[in-house]
Amino acid sequence: MNKPKNGYLDMVDSPEHVRKLTMAQRVELAAEIRQELITKLAKNGGHLGPNLGVVELTIALHSVFATPKDRFVWDVSHQSYVHKLLTGRKDRFHTIRTTDGLNGFSLRTESEHDCYGAGHAGTALSAALGMCAARDQRKSDEHVVCIFGDAALTNGISFEALNNIAHTTKRFICILNDNEWSIAKNVGAIAGYLNKLITNPRYNRLHKDLERLLRKMPKGELAIELGQKAEEAIKGAVTDIALRQSPSVIDADGRGGFGSSVMFEEFGLRYLGPIDGHNLPLLVETLEFAKACDTPIVIHVLTKKGKGFEAALGSPEKFHGLGPYDVKTGATVPPKPGTPPNYQDVFGEAMVRLCRKDTSVVGITAAMPSGTGLKALEKAMPERYYDVGIAEEHAVIFAAGLATMGFRPVCAIYSTFLQRAYDCIHHDVCLQDLPVIFCMDRAGLSANDGPTHHGLFDIAYLRCLPNVIAMAPKDEDELVDMMFTATHQKRACFIRYPRGAGEGVPVKDQPKLLDIGKAEVLQPFANNRGQKVAFFALGNMQKIAREAAAALAADGFDCALINPRFTKPIDEATTTQLGSLADVVVTLEDHALMGGYGSTVLELFAEKRVHVPVVRIGWPDVFIEHASSVDYLRQKHGLTVENTVAKVKAQFNALPVSASGVQKPA
Ligand SMILES: Cc1ncc(C[n+]2csc(CCOP(=O)(O)OP(=O)(O)O)c2C)c(N)n1
């Protein structure tokens, strides 16, 4: 085929088109895709680094397999942009992570080529194995390919799946995409183990042997050959040459040596690799081999995060996922002057201060040192900092263990990822009444990421558990007060706060000890004969409440403004007292309405027989989509000043009118 004027990508509307290209043309396509990623993502940002790393791998996958019949399951799926480009979505690619645009992750509703959705790490092997089992049950012949990163292997679920593969299916292709990075540098023994595999001096020789071997095979005879001699030869070339008796790698599997096998082989998987993940012909031929395999196989592919973009190669952590950047230099747009510091940064600095004052405090992150802000502690006091990898369950139980020995561990885990560790919170922390502190970042929306990353359920999933203290600060100074207060409690404390900039409130030198379960009345009723509206606005909803109260006050309403601070225990006295005085109560929360803070208030009023209409502002009972901005989603779903005011007024219009003409609640 002649090269189209605008390049090969221009004519690729489906994977079939990729398969029509010659190998040389596919190599050119890879370069075009890199350019497309770099230029298109510059405007709105995205997961640039991981996708630049899997360009050849994705082209190779679509060269050998035929989705949607064959199935690709991407772990996390933040690295599936190239797959999107090759599966009929290139014309919309510039819309990725924006309102009504493509999602930044795999999404079953977005394309028939996305057979499984994700956003949280460690799920791909289990889901793909389920597909293998279904295929085997129905005796169909599709291929299932799971693509997971080296950091996904720090996650327990991945190992639960690995443990089951050999017993479940004979046909399963696993691709370990090893770039040595999680978001930050990958950590732990598995990372060390993989590193030993790839730094083995025999790797280079192996790589050449394998390439030579595969090249020698005529295409038509490949399958037969593979089933017999070649398989043995390749296996020998790969596993034996790479992994046997190098003194430097002797203790990597914890059994005193690799023996004739590697970790994956102990799990019953055939291991192939490590191979160069940017060598397209080699990838294609290796995948052809895997396709013909009648045992589950793992192909260990080495890739470079950020390949093809100098700035990204130099800063893999920054370019894992980022906002808009300069196409030439990679420079990101600095925050507008005067923007308050992020909650994350305030949290990180507060951790350093707390640790300096209190030797029992330690910080724990599950592979999110930058995102959570805990990197500040790593820098200042590395001995008080733990990165446990993408292992939220382990993080929580590890913290429980520390707490039994008198420590005050602080788990900095995003609200959405903490869901993974729910049983550990219940069984290990709360049931034993241990004083673990949870700082739940990203409580609220992660607009560009969407439903996998919004943190909208933590109040609901925590408030049913006994022995829980749960709080939400109205600003960054109060966040520090809450952290300080939490270190003085003898039970589990959970603090939820949003992504991004704080309110611009300066942080005091000495944090304040808060009364547990005590709300802050910011503005009492004026008793000016206006109809009374009490606003209970949690955390970052203060602004909407303040503006709604001001708008209603201008219309003659008498508004009280309360900062509840605690969602558990809630301030029963203040809430019932103001509820009894009010004509209408408004609760506002950056959380799902179902089971959230407003529900807590309703339950309290039912119990205490406080008869007052309650307007609840929060997120409706649907998964909130991704969009360009938080503001857009708030507008769309009614978390606005206008909607709050309208709902309050509607309550009054619905109320019966008293003899004096003043509307009163029934
Ligand atoms: C349960 C969970 N915890 C944390 C994260 C945040 N996270 C997204 S991608 C990522 C690193 C993934 O690294 P790896 O699997 O090696 O893939 P790579 O980006 O290197 O291709 C992390 C920690 C997540 N998505 N899910």
XYZ file of C-alpha atoms and ligand atoms in Angstrom:
692
model
C 0.000 0.000 0.000
C 1.242 3.484 -0.819
C 1.690 5.851 2.035
C -1.390 8.061 2.409
C -0.721 11.804 2.273
C -1.348 12.227 5.994
C 0.425 9.056 7.046
C -0.709 5.535 7.833
C -2.675 6.483 10.922
C -4.985 8.404 8.641
C -6.220 5.212 7.023
C -6.417 3.096 10.181
C -10.043 3.048 11.225
C -10.014 -0.449 12.624
C -7.489 -3.104 13.640
C -8.012 -4.839 10.296
C -6.294 -1.906 8.654
C -3.272 -2.410 10.901
C -3.028 -6.014 9.782
C -3.001 -4.920 6.138
C 0.188 -2.893 6.642
C 3.630 -4.350 6.080
C 5.950 -4.549 9.049
C 7.901 -1.541 7.812
C 4.690 0.430 7.472
C 3.662 -0.554 11.004
C 6.980 0.739 12.265
C 6.166 4.056 10.583
C 2.702 3.913 12.088
C 4.291 3.639 15.535
C 6.177 6.882 14.973
C 2.990 8.605 13.783
C 1.080 7.401 16.827
C 3.757 8.779 19.135
C 3.405 12.144 17.436
C -0.367 11.965 17.733
C -0.149 11.206 21.453
C 2.324 13.994 22.118
C 0.441 16.651 20.183
C -3.149 15.739 21.018
C -2.640 15.237 24.740
C -0.797 18.534 25.109
C -4.041 20.498 25.220
C -5.867 18.692 28.010
C -3.237 16.381 29.462
C -3.570 12.676 30.154
C -1.508 9.538 30.692
C 1.200 10.394 28.191
C 4.169 8.435 29.547
C 2.524 4.997 29.897
C 0.988 5.254 26.418
C 4.213 6.293 24.719
C 5.636 3.124 26.219
C 3.117 0.713 24.726
C 2.906 1.936 21.135
C 4.718 -1.028 19.553
C 3.125 -3.470 21.967
C -0.371 -2.308 21.058
C 0.335 -2.380 17.319
C 1.769 -5.884 17.736
C -1.315 -7.017 19.659
C -3.607 -5.761 16.920
C -1.342 -7.311 14.303
C -1.704 -10.772 15.789
C -5.132 -10.839 17.414
C -8.515 -9.711 16.165
C -10.619 -7.759 18.613
C -13.504 -7.653 19.376
C -13.613 -11.436 19.011
C -10.278 -11.752 20.788
C -10.160 -9.888 24.038
C -7.619 -7.461 25.441
C -7.879 -6.719 29.143
C -5.749 -3.771 30.223
C -4.839 -3.390 33.886
C -5.883 0.071 35.157
C -6.329 0.742 31.426
C -4.709 4.183 31.578
C -2.360 2.790 28.923
C -5.119 1.933 26.427
C -4.985 5.187 24.423
C -3.108 3.565 21.530
C -5.697 0.802 21.508
C -8.358 3.523 21.280
C -6.560 5.127 18.361
C -6.472 1.816 16.482
C -10.042 0.795 17.198
C -12.078 3.437 15.417
C -11.737 6.258 17.938
C -8.919 8.334 16.461
C -11.248 11.059 15.194
C -12.453 11.658 18.737
C -9.078 11.178 20.336
C -8.594 14.908 20.937
C -11.691 14.790 23.183
C -10.199 12.285 25.621
C -10.938 13.057 29.295
C -13.133 16.031 28.392
C -16.875 16.612 28.599
C -18.748 14.173 26.334
C -15.384 12.986 25.008
C -13.608 9.667 25.162
C -12.973 8.280 28.606
C -9.360 8.083 29.766
C -9.768 4.397 30.585
C -11.273 1.346 28.891
C -15.019 1.521 28.912
C -17.361 -1.221 27.765
C -19.942 1.308 26.643
C -17.423 3.223 24.549
C -16.386 0.515 22.108
C -16.926 -3.140 21.340
C -13.144 -3.388 21.435
C -13.151 -2.536 25.157
C -14.255 -5.790 26.687
C -13.564 -4.739 30.257
C -13.540 -1.424 32.090
C -11.041 -0.415 34.758
C -9.357 2.478 36.510
C -8.257 0.710 39.669
C -5.133 -1.429 39.522
C -4.758 -5.171 39.826
C -8.044 -6.342 38.313
C -6.988 -7.406 34.830
C -5.636 -10.897 35.497
C -8.765 -11.967 37.407
C -11.166 -10.504 34.853
C -9.275 -11.991 31.928
C -9.082 -15.364 33.627
C -12.853 -15.233 34.067
C -13.118 -14.689 30.312
C -10.860 -17.686 29.684
C -13.089 -19.802 31.915
C -16.192 -18.612 30.045
C -14.562 -19.366 26.717
C -13.549 -22.845 27.882
C -17.062 -23.472 29.227
C -18.670 -22.568 25.948
C -15.905 -24.213 23.929
C -15.273 -21.217 21.728
C -11.820 -20.303 20.439
C -11.182 -16.633 21.075
C -7.885 -15.529 22.595
C -7.761 -13.642 25.850
C -4.798 -11.347 26.374
C -4.163 -9.564 29.640
C -1.777 -6.613 29.690
C -0.571 -5.587 33.140
C 2.251 -3.408 34.436
C 5.069 -4.326 36.772
C 3.410 -2.291 39.522
C 0.162 -4.215 39.110
C 2.185 -7.123 40.426
C 2.522 -5.351 43.770
C -1.211 -5.785 44.129
C -2.662 -8.739 45.981
C -5.484 -9.446 43.544
C -2.967 -10.047 40.774
C -1.424 -12.776 42.882
C -4.802 -14.259 43.761
C -5.385 -14.576 40.024
C -1.913 -15.960 39.303
C -2.547 -18.611 41.914
C -5.601 -19.789 39.966
C -4.538 -19.611 36.349
C -2.971 -23.013 35.824
C -5.956 -24.752 37.475
C -8.480 -22.867 35.424
C -7.371 -22.754 31.815
C -4.838 -23.962 29.336
C -5.029 -20.916 27.098
C -4.268 -17.517 28.530
C -1.783 -14.935 27.297
C -0.433 -12.550 29.899
C 1.768 -9.631 28.948
C 3.848 -8.171 31.725
C 4.582 -4.642 30.555
C 7.630 -3.862 32.630
C 8.836 -0.271 32.600
C 10.180 -0.371 36.161
C 7.827 2.410 37.170
C 4.549 2.532 38.990
C 3.568 6.195 39.064
C 6.678 6.683 41.119
C 9.538 4.191 40.915
C 8.127 0.746 41.563
C 8.879 -0.599 45.037
C 9.270 -3.860 46.899
C 10.634 -7.325 46.373
C 8.735 -8.052 43.155
C 10.198 -4.926 41.589
C 13.610 -6.150 42.733
C 12.947 -9.582 41.300
C 11.890 -8.234 37.903
C 14.871 -5.965 37.917
C 17.155 -8.921 38.452
C 15.591 -10.647 35.460
C 16.200 -7.720 33.193
C 19.633 -6.765 34.390
C 20.851 -10.298 33.988
C 23.866 -10.013 31.677
C 22.519 -12.970 29.749
C 19.473 -10.963 28.712
C 21.171 -9.399 25.712
C 22.352 -12.721 24.452
C 18.968 -14.245 25.054
C 17.302 -11.450 23.190
C 19.446 -12.086 20.150
C 19.015 -15.854 20.358
C 15.273 -15.534 20.517
C 15.117 -13.107 17.666
C 17.291 -15.313 15.480
C 15.231 -18.354 16.341
C 11.923 -16.765 15.568
C 13.193 -15.271 12.350
C 14.340 -18.624 11.068
C 10.820 -20.013 11.150
C 8.851 -19.899 7.930
C 5.459 -18.349 8.580
C 3.361 -21.292 7.399
C 5.160 -23.816 9.511
C 5.130 -21.716 12.590
C 2.266 -23.372 14.394
C 3.516 -26.913 13.913
C 7.033 -25.969 14.764
C 5.923 -24.088 17.803
C 3.992 -27.028 19.110
C 7.107 -29.146 19.093
C 10.783 -28.434 18.772
C 10.730 -24.687 18.564
C 8.735 -24.405 21.707
C 11.335 -26.300 23.619
C 14.084 -24.374 21.965
C 12.522 -21.029 22.695
C 11.692 -21.967 26.204
C 15.214 -23.151 26.664
C 16.642 -20.076 25.063
C 14.548 -17.775 27.132
C 14.188 -19.244 30.554
C 17.350 -21.229 30.811
C 19.754 -18.771 29.321
C 18.257 -15.818 31.059
C 17.600 -17.177 34.429
C 19.842 -19.988 35.367
C 22.606 -19.867 37.928
C 23.880 -16.363 37.721
C 25.344 -15.792 41.189
C 24.009 -12.236 41.248
C 20.415 -13.385 40.944
C 20.600 -16.354 43.261
C 18.228 -15.347 46.022
C 15.592 -13.614 43.999
C 12.739 -16.062 44.484
C 13.276 -16.561 48.173
C 14.049 -20.251 47.727
C 17.764 -19.850 47.495
C 17.908 -19.587 43.724
C 15.988 -19.588 40.474
C 16.659 -23.252 39.855
C 15.477 -24.062 36.369
C 12.475 -21.842 36.659
C 11.198 -18.429 37.580
C 8.373 -17.158 39.719
C 5.851 -17.370 36.895
C 6.773 -20.931 36.109
C 6.141 -21.830 39.724
C 2.642 -20.490 39.170
C 2.297 -22.887 36.236
C 2.746 -20.274 33.528
C 5.227 -20.602 30.718
C 7.562 -17.622 30.910
C 8.975 -15.907 27.838
C 11.284 -12.996 28.124
C 12.378 -10.472 28.883
C 12.005 -9.099 25.371
C 12.402 -5.629 23.932
C 8.955 -4.056 23.929
C 9.921 -1.558 21.242
C 11.020 -4.151 18.708
C 7.850 -4.538 16.689
C 8.829 -7.586 14.574
C 10.036 -9.418 17.656
C 6.849 -8.580 19.523
C 4.705 -9.796 16.649
C 6.557 -13.048 16.345
C 6.526 -13.667 20.065
C 2.794 -13.047 20.171
C 2.318 -15.442 17.250
C 4.127 -18.013 19.320
C 1.964 -17.308 22.353
C -1.146 -17.596 20.228
C -0.281 -21.178 19.405
C 0.576 -22.126 22.985
C -1.510 -24.674 24.787
C -0.427 -23.615 28.248
C -0.936 -20.267 29.934
C 1.969 -18.025 29.117
C 3.447 -14.810 30.404
C 5.508 -12.651 28.083
C 7.782 -10.274 29.928
C 8.063 -7.167 27.781
C 10.443 -4.329 28.568
C 9.252 -0.872 27.654
C 10.262 2.710 28.355
C 7.706 5.006 29.852
C 7.681 8.182 27.781
C 9.571 6.743 24.797
C 9.844 9.250 21.986
C 9.445 12.369 24.099
C 12.625 13.572 25.716
C 10.960 15.440 28.566
C 8.836 12.418 29.467
C 11.775 10.033 29.378
C 13.562 12.286 31.848
C 10.632 12.573 34.278
C 8.575 9.374 34.207
C 6.667 10.275 37.371
C 5.541 13.680 36.167
C 4.555 12.326 32.757
C 2.664 9.325 34.079
C -0.397 11.527 34.096
C -0.356 15.286 33.765
C -2.318 18.360 32.763
C -1.694 20.461 29.657
C 1.953 20.786 28.628
C 4.147 22.406 26.022
C 4.591 20.095 23.019
C 8.196 21.100 22.538
C 9.548 21.256 26.083
C 7.011 19.296 28.108
C 6.699 22.244 30.493
C 3.387 22.251 32.327
C 1.259 25.303 32.951
C 2.065 26.718 36.406
C -0.893 27.508 38.685
C -2.252 31.035 38.308
C -0.508 33.449 40.693
C -2.425 33.671 43.934
C -3.823 30.123 43.690
C -3.969 28.703 47.225
C -1.837 25.656 47.958
C -3.337 22.245 47.237
C -4.870 20.220 50.030
C -2.316 17.546 49.126
C 0.615 19.874 49.764
C -0.853 21.135 53.009
C -1.340 17.528 54.077
C 2.282 16.632 53.203
C 3.716 19.571 55.110
C 1.465 18.900 58.083
C 2.666 15.299 58.141
C 6.263 16.456 58.413
C 5.365 18.818 61.241
C 3.344 16.166 63.073
C 6.094 13.582 62.720
C 8.676 16.020 64.054
C 6.587 16.662 67.165
C 5.196 13.194 67.753
C 7.498 10.208 67.380
C 4.546 7.812 67.161
C 3.296 9.224 63.852
C 4.311 7.510 60.596
C 3.013 7.954 57.040
C 1.881 5.205 54.661
C 1.085 5.489 50.969
C -0.041 2.814 48.548
C 2.051 3.851 45.542
C 0.858 7.467 45.516
C 3.644 9.553 47.080
C 3.149 12.568 44.819
C -0.608 12.387 44.424
C -1.208 12.296 48.160
C 1.548 14.762 49.032
C 3.286 12.247 51.297
C 6.438 12.658 49.227
C 7.208 15.612 51.507
C 7.575 13.171 54.396
C 9.706 10.802 52.337
C 12.017 13.705 51.625
C 12.144 15.120 55.139
C 12.010 11.947 57.253
C 12.404 8.862 55.085
C 12.569 6.614 58.140
C 8.985 7.525 59.033
C 7.621 6.930 55.542
C 6.337 3.723 53.945
C 5.380 3.173 50.307
C 3.837 -0.302 50.223
C 3.062 -0.409 46.480
C -0.410 -0.666 44.983
C -1.582 -2.587 47.997
C -4.329 -0.741 49.825
C -5.453 -3.774 51.805
C -1.940 -4.426 52.982
C -1.472 -0.731 53.771
C -4.469 -0.754 56.116
C -3.594 -3.986 57.909
C 0.050 -2.930 58.109
C -1.174 0.256 59.787
C -3.324 -1.816 62.155
C -0.218 -3.755 63.151
C 1.705 -0.546 63.811
C -1.202 0.787 65.877
C -1.146 -2.261 68.158
C 2.380 -1.243 69.146
C 1.539 2.312 70.103
C 2.096 4.046 66.765
C -0.245 6.509 65.082
C -0.031 5.443 61.443
C -1.489 7.809 58.889
C -2.731 6.052 55.751
C -2.886 8.548 52.908
C -5.174 6.821 50.425
C -7.571 8.315 47.903
C -11.208 7.852 48.861
C -11.878 5.694 45.796
C -8.888 3.383 46.335
C -9.703 2.929 50.024
C -12.831 1.091 48.888
C -10.510 -1.783 48.035
C -9.596 -2.125 51.726
C -13.078 -2.042 53.193
C -12.882 -5.375 54.948
C -9.530 -4.433 56.442
C -11.044 -1.234 57.816
C -13.874 -3.258 59.312
C -12.114 -6.391 60.489
C -8.663 -5.161 61.354
C -9.012 -1.531 62.359
C -12.534 -0.800 63.615
C -13.401 -4.136 65.168
C -10.192 -3.989 67.184
C -10.734 -0.300 67.835
C -7.254 0.658 66.677
C -6.197 4.276 66.284
C -5.299 4.328 62.604
C -5.686 7.674 60.838
C -6.971 7.743 57.273
C -6.429 10.823 55.160
C -8.736 10.358 52.202
C -7.624 12.561 49.397
C -9.748 13.038 46.242
C -12.932 12.874 48.305
C -15.280 14.425 45.785
C -14.704 14.515 42.056
C -11.722 13.629 39.939
C -13.392 15.215 36.943
C -11.168 14.170 34.038
C -10.736 10.627 35.291
C -14.398 9.969 35.885
C -16.378 7.353 37.794
C -13.474 5.053 38.636
C -11.749 7.887 40.436
C -14.510 10.008 41.971
C -14.518 9.642 45.741
C -18.222 9.849 46.435
C -19.012 6.951 48.731
C -16.754 7.078 51.790
C -19.193 8.728 54.209
C -21.735 6.028 53.392
C -19.355 3.100 53.583
C -17.811 4.286 56.831
C -20.772 5.536 58.789
C -22.280 2.105 59.317
C -19.126 0.900 61.070
C -18.798 1.229 64.843
C -15.680 2.844 66.359
C -15.331 5.387 63.558
C -14.634 9.095 63.809
C -15.193 10.698 60.403
C -14.539 14.315 59.546
C -14.407 16.757 56.640
C -12.569 20.095 56.914
C -14.035 23.289 55.494
C -10.560 24.542 54.554
C -6.895 23.590 54.621
C -6.281 25.044 58.084
C -9.042 22.886 59.485
C -7.525 19.877 57.692
C -4.410 20.348 59.811
C -6.523 20.767 62.967
C -8.258 17.512 62.130
C -4.989 15.669 61.530
C -3.685 16.984 64.839
C -6.926 16.049 66.605
C -6.811 12.569 65.071
C -3.381 11.908 66.573
C -4.958 12.427 70.009
C -7.752 9.872 69.564
C -7.785 6.290 70.670
C -9.776 5.095 67.693
C -9.842 5.164 63.927
C -10.183 8.608 62.386
C -11.074 9.298 58.765
C -10.559 12.718 57.192
C -11.968 13.386 53.732
C -10.840 16.321 51.607
C -10.990 17.183 47.931
C -8.498 17.282 45.112
C -6.757 20.518 44.279
C -6.490 24.001 45.660
C -7.594 24.845 49.178
C -9.618 27.876 50.172
C -6.633 30.150 50.697
C -6.949 30.115 54.474
C -3.531 30.411 56.145
C -2.508 27.447 58.242
C -1.953 28.333 61.910
C 1.443 27.691 63.467
C -0.092 25.599 66.202
C -3.031 23.395 65.178
C -6.125 23.327 67.360
C -7.555 20.307 69.153
C -11.175 19.981 68.026
C -14.001 18.628 70.167
C -15.020 15.291 68.714
C -18.537 15.375 67.303
C -18.909 19.141 67.683
C -20.091 21.230 64.764
C -19.114 24.840 64.221
C -21.922 27.353 63.941
C -20.525 29.912 61.541
C -23.621 32.079 61.443
C -26.540 31.681 63.865
C -30.112 32.721 63.024
C -30.539 36.480 63.182
C -34.117 36.112 64.477
C -35.120 38.929 62.159
C -38.612 37.477 61.525
C -37.527 36.079 58.171
C -38.262 32.468 57.384
C -35.511 30.342 58.811
C -33.204 28.228 56.685
C -30.376 26.259 58.330
C -27.501 25.293 56.030
C -25.395 22.325 57.137
C -22.596 22.427 54.576
C -19.933 19.767 54.746
C -16.305 20.428 53.787
C -15.859 22.167 50.466
C -19.628 22.790 50.096
C -19.351 25.834 52.359
C -18.940 28.149 49.396
C -22.195 27.097 47.725
C -23.999 27.275 51.070
C -22.612 30.728 51.817
C -23.678 32.088 48.456
C -27.083 30.431 48.595
C -27.602 31.834 52.105
C -26.610 35.295 50.906
C -29.040 35.079 47.977
C -31.871 33.972 50.266
C -30.997 36.603 52.877
C -31.370 39.216 50.151
C -34.932 37.930 49.721
C -35.655 38.296 53.428
C -34.839 34.792 54.653
C -33.056 34.274 57.969
C -30.208 31.876 57.285
C -27.937 30.002 59.674
C -24.709 28.477 58.433
C -23.148 25.453 60.073
C -19.891 23.640 59.430
C -20.710 20.097 60.610
C -17.034 19.022 60.728
C -18.017 15.497 61.771
C -20.085 13.042 59.798
C -19.634 10.556 62.605
C -20.422 11.164 65.363
C -22.551 14.055 64.181
C -23.309 16.892 66.538
C -26.751 15.758 67.632
C -27.386 18.677 69.985
C -26.578 21.451 67.491
C -28.244 19.669 64.591
C -31.521 19.000 66.437
C -31.552 22.422 68.028
C -31.112 24.313 64.769
C -33.317 21.823 62.957
C -36.119 22.513 65.449
C -35.783 26.262 64.984
C -35.588 26.124 61.181
C -38.440 26.189 58.675
C -36.223 24.364 56.192
C -32.933 22.565 56.685
C -30.424 22.223 53.840
C -27.606 19.679 53.866
C -24.825 19.988 51.300
C -22.155 17.377 50.640
C -19.657 16.503 47.923
C -20.737 12.881 48.241
C -23.472 10.526 47.054
C -26.825 11.471 48.579
C -27.625 7.825 49.164
C -26.368 7.058 52.657
C -24.381 10.270 52.948
C -24.324 13.105 55.442
C -27.832 14.303 54.566
C -29.156 10.799 55.236
C -27.491 10.924 58.654
C -29.301 14.161 59.429
C -32.631 12.716 58.239
C -32.180 9.686 60.469
C -31.378 11.899 63.416
C -34.455 14.043 62.817
C -36.656 10.951 62.529
C -35.274 9.613 65.785
C -35.553 12.906 67.674
C -38.901 13.752 66.091
C -37.691 16.969 64.554
C -40.311 17.741 61.936
C -38.698 19.959 59.366
C -38.395 19.673 55.601
C -34.835 18.759 54.573
C -33.368 19.696 51.197
C -30.377 17.491 50.435
C -27.788 18.691 47.931
C -25.261 16.073 46.796
C -24.584 13.595 44.036
C -27.507 11.573 42.670
C -27.761 7.795 42.637
C -25.891 7.270 39.366
C -22.204 6.880 38.539
C -21.059 10.376 37.693
C -19.381 10.563 34.307
C -16.044 12.182 33.487
C -15.904 15.755 32.229
C -13.595 18.662 31.629
C -14.280 20.257 34.982
C -15.848 19.865 38.392
C -17.933 22.971 37.718
C -19.505 21.417 34.652
C -20.532 18.298 36.550
C -21.859 20.303 39.488
C -23.981 22.371 37.115
C -25.260 19.290 35.379
C -26.172 17.446 38.564
C -27.499 20.362 40.556
C -24.757 21.032 43.090
C -25.055 24.762 42.524
C -26.108 27.913 44.294
C -29.043 28.369 41.901
C -30.389 24.883 42.397
C -29.985 25.136 46.173
C -31.878 28.419 46.276
C -34.586 27.082 43.943
C -35.030 23.940 46.023
C -35.306 25.914 49.238
C -37.864 28.270 47.703
C -39.817 25.324 46.325
C -40.089 24.002 49.875
C -41.720 27.207 50.992
C -44.079 27.254 48.049
C -45.113 23.725 48.929
C -45.748 24.592 52.586
C -49.272 25.372 53.779
C -49.959 29.073 54.378
C -50.889 30.005 57.975
C -53.828 32.264 58.912
C -51.474 35.254 59.145
C -50.356 34.627 55.601
C -46.908 33.402 56.662
C -45.962 30.047 55.220
C -45.198 27.535 57.948
C -44.137 23.966 57.826
C -46.955 21.446 58.274
C -6.206 0.320 43.459
C -5.404 1.421 42.825
N -4.458 2.059 43.539
C -3.743 3.056 42.982
C -3.958 3.426 41.688
C -3.210 4.594 41.062
N -2.378 4.156 39.932
C -2.789 4.296 38.661
S -1.685 3.721 37.565
C -0.616 3.322 38.780
C 0.713 2.739 38.430
C 0.590 1.605 37.499
O 1.857 1.117 37.206
P 2.003 -0.108 36.258
O 0.945 -1.108 36.580
O 3.403 -0.583 36.319
O 1.657 0.495 34.840
P 2.441 1.627 34.032
O 1.770 2.922 34.310
O 3.855 1.627 34.492
O 2.295 1.218 32.617
C -1.132 3.622 40.033
C -0.438 3.412 41.322
C -4.963 2.746 40.982
N -5.265 3.058 39.729
N -5.655 1.753 41.564
